Amino acid sequence: MTDRELLELAAKAVGKDIDSDRYDEEWGFAIRHMAKFWNPLLDDGDALRLAVSLNIDTLHRSEVWATLAGKGLQLSETYNEDPNSATRRAIVRAAAEIGRAMK
């Protein structure tokens, strides 16, 4: 799945009103009716707000594990050289799974 697809599904899960015609790989998606972009893959604040909104827990060892409380979903992301990036990606992947399950 591409980063764009992950972000679209994560936005759906959290009810974020993004403009799908205004996407940039670095900035993410423009939020409708606001002069702001949203990209929890690169922005720590956006990722934290996403995790809190969807009740996503993270556990750190040599990799990061994201768990959706009460939903039985657990996924991991390898640290490589950037544990912050791995944490953001794990959160977005978990949120995308919620978005994918929505009608």
XYZ file of C-alpha atoms in Angstrom:
103
model
C 0.000 0.000 0.000
C 1.355 3.451 -0.859
C 1.828 6.218 1.694
C -0.975 8.148 0.023
C -3.369 5.201 0.412
C -2.342 4.741 4.051
C -3.016 8.422 4.753
C -6.381 8.381 2.977
C -7.565 5.378 4.992
C -6.212 6.810 8.254
C -7.999 10.096 7.560
C -11.216 8.187 6.944
C -10.821 6.328 10.244
C -10.458 9.525 12.234
C -13.008 11.541 10.233
C -10.425 13.999 8.907
C -11.865 16.113 6.065
C -8.959 15.974 3.624
C -8.885 17.282 0.071
C -7.881 14.233 -1.973
C -6.970 16.497 -4.913
C -4.370 18.343 -2.820
C -1.709 15.799 -1.890
C 2.035 16.243 -1.639
C 4.467 13.460 -0.653
C 6.155 15.659 1.937
C 3.237 17.732 3.210
C 0.506 15.077 3.000
C -3.096 16.111 2.403
C -4.611 19.563 2.648
C -7.408 19.751 5.187
C -10.563 21.192 3.638
C -11.511 24.713 4.739
C -8.201 25.164 6.579
C -4.788 26.425 5.576
C -3.135 23.311 6.994
C -1.741 20.033 5.754
C -1.980 16.689 7.571
C 0.730 14.048 7.417
C 1.059 11.769 10.454
C 3.748 9.780 8.608
C 6.099 12.759 8.978
C 4.580 14.945 11.703
C 4.881 13.753 15.324
C 1.935 15.888 16.468
C -0.392 14.584 13.753
C 0.634 10.994 14.584
C 0.088 11.444 18.322
C -3.339 13.022 17.823
C -4.256 10.148 15.477
C -3.174 7.530 18.037
C -5.072 9.242 20.853
C -8.226 9.712 18.745
C -8.329 6.033 17.761
C -7.050 4.582 21.049
C -3.950 3.081 19.421
C -1.356 1.845 21.908
C 2.317 1.497 21.042
C 4.965 -0.739 22.592
C 8.664 -0.292 21.881
C 11.310 -2.994 21.849
C 13.697 -3.483 18.925
C 10.658 -2.610 16.830
C 7.447 -0.749 17.520
C 4.147 -2.587 17.990
C 0.829 -0.832 17.483
C -2.261 -2.359 19.057
C -5.877 -1.375 18.616
C -7.467 -1.732 22.011
C -10.334 -4.196 21.959
C -10.011 -4.965 18.254
C -7.401 -7.730 18.386
C -5.197 -6.066 15.751
C -1.486 -5.903 16.393
C 1.164 -4.937 13.861
C 4.851 -4.128 13.980
C 7.228 -1.770 12.250
C 11.018 -2.248 12.340
C 13.025 0.639 13.804
C 15.869 0.643 11.283
C 17.644 3.888 12.114
C 14.655 6.042 13.092
C 12.366 4.849 15.897
C 10.244 8.019 15.599
C 9.499 7.313 11.950
C 8.709 3.665 12.727
C 6.305 4.749 15.477
C 4.487 7.199 13.200
C 4.225 4.570 10.435
C 2.899 1.916 12.853
C 0.220 4.347 14.080
C -0.819 5.262 10.525
C -0.915 1.593 9.484
C -3.153 0.744 12.446
C -5.436 3.702 11.648
C -5.559 2.650 7.983
C -6.808 -0.783 9.061
C -9.670 0.925 10.902
C -10.415 3.019 7.808
C -10.312 -0.028 5.559
C -12.906 -1.772 7.745
C -15.295 1.196 7.504
C -17.979 1.224 4.831
